[in-house]
PDB file of C-alpha atoms in Angstrom:
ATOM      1  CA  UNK L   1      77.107  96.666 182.210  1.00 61.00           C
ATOM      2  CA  UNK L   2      73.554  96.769 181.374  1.00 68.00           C
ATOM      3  CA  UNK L   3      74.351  95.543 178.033  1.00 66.00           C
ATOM      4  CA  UNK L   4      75.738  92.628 179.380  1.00 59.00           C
ATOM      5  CA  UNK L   5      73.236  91.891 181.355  1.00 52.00           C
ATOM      6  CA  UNK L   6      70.270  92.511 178.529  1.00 61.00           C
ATOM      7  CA  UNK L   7      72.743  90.386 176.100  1.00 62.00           C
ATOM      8  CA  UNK L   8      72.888  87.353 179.018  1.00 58.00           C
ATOM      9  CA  UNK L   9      69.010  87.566 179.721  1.00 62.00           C
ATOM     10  CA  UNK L  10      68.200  87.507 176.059  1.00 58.00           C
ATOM     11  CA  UNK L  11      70.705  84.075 175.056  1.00 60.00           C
ATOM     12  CA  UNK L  12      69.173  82.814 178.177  1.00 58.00           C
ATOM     13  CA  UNK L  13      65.039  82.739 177.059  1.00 53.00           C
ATOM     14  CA  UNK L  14      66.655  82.043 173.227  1.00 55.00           C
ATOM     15  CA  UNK L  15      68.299  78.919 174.727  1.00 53.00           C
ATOM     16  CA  UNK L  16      65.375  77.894 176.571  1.00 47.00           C
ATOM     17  CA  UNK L  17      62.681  78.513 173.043  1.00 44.00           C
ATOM     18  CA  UNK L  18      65.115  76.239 171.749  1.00 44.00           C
ATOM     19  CA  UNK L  19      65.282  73.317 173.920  1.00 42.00           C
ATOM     20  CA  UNK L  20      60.906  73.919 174.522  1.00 38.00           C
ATOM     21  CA  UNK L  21      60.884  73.273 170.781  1.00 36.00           C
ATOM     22  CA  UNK L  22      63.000  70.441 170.125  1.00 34.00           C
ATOM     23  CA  UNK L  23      61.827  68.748 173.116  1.00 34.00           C
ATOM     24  CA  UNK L  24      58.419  68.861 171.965  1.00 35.00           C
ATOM     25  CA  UNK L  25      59.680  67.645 168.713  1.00 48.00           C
ATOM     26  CA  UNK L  26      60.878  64.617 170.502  1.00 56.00           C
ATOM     27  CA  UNK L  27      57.442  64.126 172.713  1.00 60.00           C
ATOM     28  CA  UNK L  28      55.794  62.633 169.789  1.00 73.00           C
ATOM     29  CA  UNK L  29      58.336  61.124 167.405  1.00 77.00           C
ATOM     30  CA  UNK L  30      57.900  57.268 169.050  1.00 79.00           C
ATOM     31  CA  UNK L  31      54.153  57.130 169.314  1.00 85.00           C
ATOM     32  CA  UNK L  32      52.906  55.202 166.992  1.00 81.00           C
ATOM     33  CA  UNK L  33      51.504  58.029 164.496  1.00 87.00           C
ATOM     34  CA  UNK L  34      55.654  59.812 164.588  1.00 90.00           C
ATOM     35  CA  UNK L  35      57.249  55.999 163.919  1.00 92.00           C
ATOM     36  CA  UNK L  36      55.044  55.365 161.232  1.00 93.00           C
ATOM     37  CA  UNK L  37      55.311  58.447 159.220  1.00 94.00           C
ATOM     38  CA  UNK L  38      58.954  58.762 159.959  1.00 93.00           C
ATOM     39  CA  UNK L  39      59.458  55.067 159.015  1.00 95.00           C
ATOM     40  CA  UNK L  40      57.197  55.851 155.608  1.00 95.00           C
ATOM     41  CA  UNK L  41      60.057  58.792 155.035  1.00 93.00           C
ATOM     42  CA  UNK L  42      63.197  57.440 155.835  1.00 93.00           C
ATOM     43  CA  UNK L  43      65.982  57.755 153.764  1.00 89.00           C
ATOM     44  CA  UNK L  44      69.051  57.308 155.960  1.00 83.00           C
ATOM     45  CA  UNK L  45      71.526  54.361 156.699  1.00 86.00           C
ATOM     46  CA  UNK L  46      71.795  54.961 160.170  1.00 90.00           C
ATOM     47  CA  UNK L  47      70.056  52.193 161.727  1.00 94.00           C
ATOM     48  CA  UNK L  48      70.382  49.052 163.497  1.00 92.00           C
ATOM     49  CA  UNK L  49      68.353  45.403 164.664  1.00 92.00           C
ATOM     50  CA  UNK L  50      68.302  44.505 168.240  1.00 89.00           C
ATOM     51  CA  UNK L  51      66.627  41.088 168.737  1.00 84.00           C
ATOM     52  CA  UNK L  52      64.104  41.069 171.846  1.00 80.00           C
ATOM     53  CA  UNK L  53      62.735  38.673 174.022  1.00 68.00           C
ATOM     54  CA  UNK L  54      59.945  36.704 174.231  1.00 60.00           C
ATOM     55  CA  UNK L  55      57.417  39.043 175.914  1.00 55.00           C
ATOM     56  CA  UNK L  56      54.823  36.321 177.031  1.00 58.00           C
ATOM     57  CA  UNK L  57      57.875  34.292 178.381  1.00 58.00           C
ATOM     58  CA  UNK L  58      59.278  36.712 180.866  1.00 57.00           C
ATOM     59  CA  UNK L  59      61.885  34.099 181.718  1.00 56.00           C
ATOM     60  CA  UNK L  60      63.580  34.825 178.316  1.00 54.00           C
ATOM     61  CA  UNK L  61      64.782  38.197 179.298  1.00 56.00           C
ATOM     62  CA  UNK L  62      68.157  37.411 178.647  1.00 55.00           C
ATOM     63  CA  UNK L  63      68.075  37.381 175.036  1.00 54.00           C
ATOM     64  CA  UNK L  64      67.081  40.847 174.553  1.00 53.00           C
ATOM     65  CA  UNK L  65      67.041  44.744 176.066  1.00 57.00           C
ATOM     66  CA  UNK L  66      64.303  45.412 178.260  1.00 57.00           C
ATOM     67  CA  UNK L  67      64.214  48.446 176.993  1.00 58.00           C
ATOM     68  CA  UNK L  68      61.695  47.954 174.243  1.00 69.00           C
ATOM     69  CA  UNK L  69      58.177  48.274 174.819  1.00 72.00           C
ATOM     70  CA  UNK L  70      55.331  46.196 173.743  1.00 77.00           C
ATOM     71  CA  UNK L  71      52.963  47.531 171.152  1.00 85.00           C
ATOM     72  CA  UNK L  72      49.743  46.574 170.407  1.00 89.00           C
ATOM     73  CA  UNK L  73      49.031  44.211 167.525  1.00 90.00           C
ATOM     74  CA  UNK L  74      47.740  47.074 165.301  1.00 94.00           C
ATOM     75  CA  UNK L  75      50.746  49.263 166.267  1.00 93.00           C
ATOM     76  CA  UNK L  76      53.116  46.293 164.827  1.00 94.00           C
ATOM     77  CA  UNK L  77      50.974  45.474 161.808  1.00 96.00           C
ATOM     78  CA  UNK L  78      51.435  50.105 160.999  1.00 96.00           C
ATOM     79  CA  UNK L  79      55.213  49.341 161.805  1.00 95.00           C
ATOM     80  CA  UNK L  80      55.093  46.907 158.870  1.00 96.00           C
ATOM     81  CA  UNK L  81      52.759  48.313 156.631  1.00 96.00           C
ATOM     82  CA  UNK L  82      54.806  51.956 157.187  1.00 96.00           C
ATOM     83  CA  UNK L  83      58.273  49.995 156.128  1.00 96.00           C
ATOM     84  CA  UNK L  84      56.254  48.205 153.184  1.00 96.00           C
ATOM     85  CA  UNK L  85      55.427  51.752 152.067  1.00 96.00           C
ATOM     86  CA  UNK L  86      59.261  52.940 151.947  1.00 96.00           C
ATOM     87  CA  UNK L  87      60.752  50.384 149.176  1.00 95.00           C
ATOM     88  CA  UNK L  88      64.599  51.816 150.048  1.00 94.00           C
ATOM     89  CA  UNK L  89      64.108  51.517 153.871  1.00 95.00           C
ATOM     90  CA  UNK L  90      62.359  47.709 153.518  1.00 95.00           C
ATOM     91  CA  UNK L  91      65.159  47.344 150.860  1.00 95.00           C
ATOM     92  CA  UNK L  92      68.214  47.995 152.908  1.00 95.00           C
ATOM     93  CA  UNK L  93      66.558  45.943 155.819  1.00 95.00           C
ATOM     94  CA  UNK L  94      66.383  42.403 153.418  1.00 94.00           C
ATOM     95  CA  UNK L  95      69.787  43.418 152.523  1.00 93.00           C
ATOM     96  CA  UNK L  96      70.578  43.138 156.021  1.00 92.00           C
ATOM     97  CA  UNK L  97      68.750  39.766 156.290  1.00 93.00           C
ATOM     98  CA  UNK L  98      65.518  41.458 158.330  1.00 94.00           C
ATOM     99  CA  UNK L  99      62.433  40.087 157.368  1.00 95.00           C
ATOM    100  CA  UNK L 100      60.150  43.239 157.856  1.00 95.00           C
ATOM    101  CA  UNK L 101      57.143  40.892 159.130  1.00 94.00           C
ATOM    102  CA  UNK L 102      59.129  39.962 162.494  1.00 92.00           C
ATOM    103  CA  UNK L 103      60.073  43.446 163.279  1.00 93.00           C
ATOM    104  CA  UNK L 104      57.552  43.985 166.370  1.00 92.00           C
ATOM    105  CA  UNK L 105      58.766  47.622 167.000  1.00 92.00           C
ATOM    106  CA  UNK L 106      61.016  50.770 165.901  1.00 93.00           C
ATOM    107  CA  UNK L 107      62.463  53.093 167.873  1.00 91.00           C
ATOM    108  CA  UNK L 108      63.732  56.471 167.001  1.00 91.00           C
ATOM    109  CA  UNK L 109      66.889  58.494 168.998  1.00 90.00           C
ATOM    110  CA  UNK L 110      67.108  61.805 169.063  1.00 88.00           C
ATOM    111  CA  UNK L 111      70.270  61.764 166.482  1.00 90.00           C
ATOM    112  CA  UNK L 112      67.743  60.683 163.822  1.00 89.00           C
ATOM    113  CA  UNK L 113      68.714  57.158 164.047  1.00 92.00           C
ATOM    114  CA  UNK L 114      66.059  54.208 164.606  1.00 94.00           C
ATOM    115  CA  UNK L 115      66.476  50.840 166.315  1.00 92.00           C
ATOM    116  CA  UNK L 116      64.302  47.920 164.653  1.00 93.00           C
ATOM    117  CA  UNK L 117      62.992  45.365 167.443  1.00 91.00           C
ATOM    118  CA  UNK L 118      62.927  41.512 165.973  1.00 90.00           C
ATOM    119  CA  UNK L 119      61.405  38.522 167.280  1.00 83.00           C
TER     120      UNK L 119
END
C-alpha cells in the first residue's frame, strides 16, 4: 500500500513540474521579444491569415476577431522586419498572396501554430 501511495504522490509533483514548465514556456512566447524570434525561426506550414478590423474605427468590428490585440508601431515594424529575416516563412506568405508589410500582428497557439493579423 505504501508503494502505491509513494508511486501516486510522486506522478502527482512530476505532473505538476511539467505543466509549471510548459506553462512558463507559454508566458512569454506572444510578447513581442517570443513572436519575433519565433517568427525569425519558423520553419513550419502550419499557419493561417485572419483579416482584422479597423482599430481606430471601432464601428468596423464586424470584419474581423476581436481577439487580436493592438501593438505598438515598433512592435509591428519587429513583426515585419522578424518575417523579412526568415526568407521561407515571408516566402510561403507571398505565395499565399500576404503582403508581409500589412501584417499588423502574429499570434502563436500553444500547438506551435501562428495566426498572421492583416489590415
Amino acid at each position: 500500500m505504501n508503494r502505491v501511495v509513494t508511486i501516486t504522490i510522486a506522478a502527482a509533483l512530476s505532473s505538476i513540474a511539467f505543466a509549471g514548465v510548459s506553462r512558463a514556456e507559454s508566458l512569454g512566447m506572444n510578447t513581442a521579444q517570443g513572436i519575433e524570434q519565433t517568427l525569425r525561426t519558423f520553419h513550419g506550414n502550419d499557419f493561417n491569415v485572419e483579416q482584422v478590423y479597423n482599430w481606430r474605427n471601432h464601428d468596423d468590428e464586424t470584419t474581423g476577431p476581436r481577439s487580436a490585440p493592438e501593438r505598438s508601431g515598433q512592435a509591428v515594424h519587429g513583426i515585419q522586419a522578424s518575417i523579412d529575416a526568415n526568407r521561407s516563412l515571408a516566402h510561403r506568405l507571398n505565395t499565399e498572396g500576404v503582403d508581409v508589410h500589412n501584417i499588423v500582428n502574429a499570434e502563436q497557439a500553444a500547438d506551435g501554430s501562428l495566426t498572421f493579423y492583416v489590415r
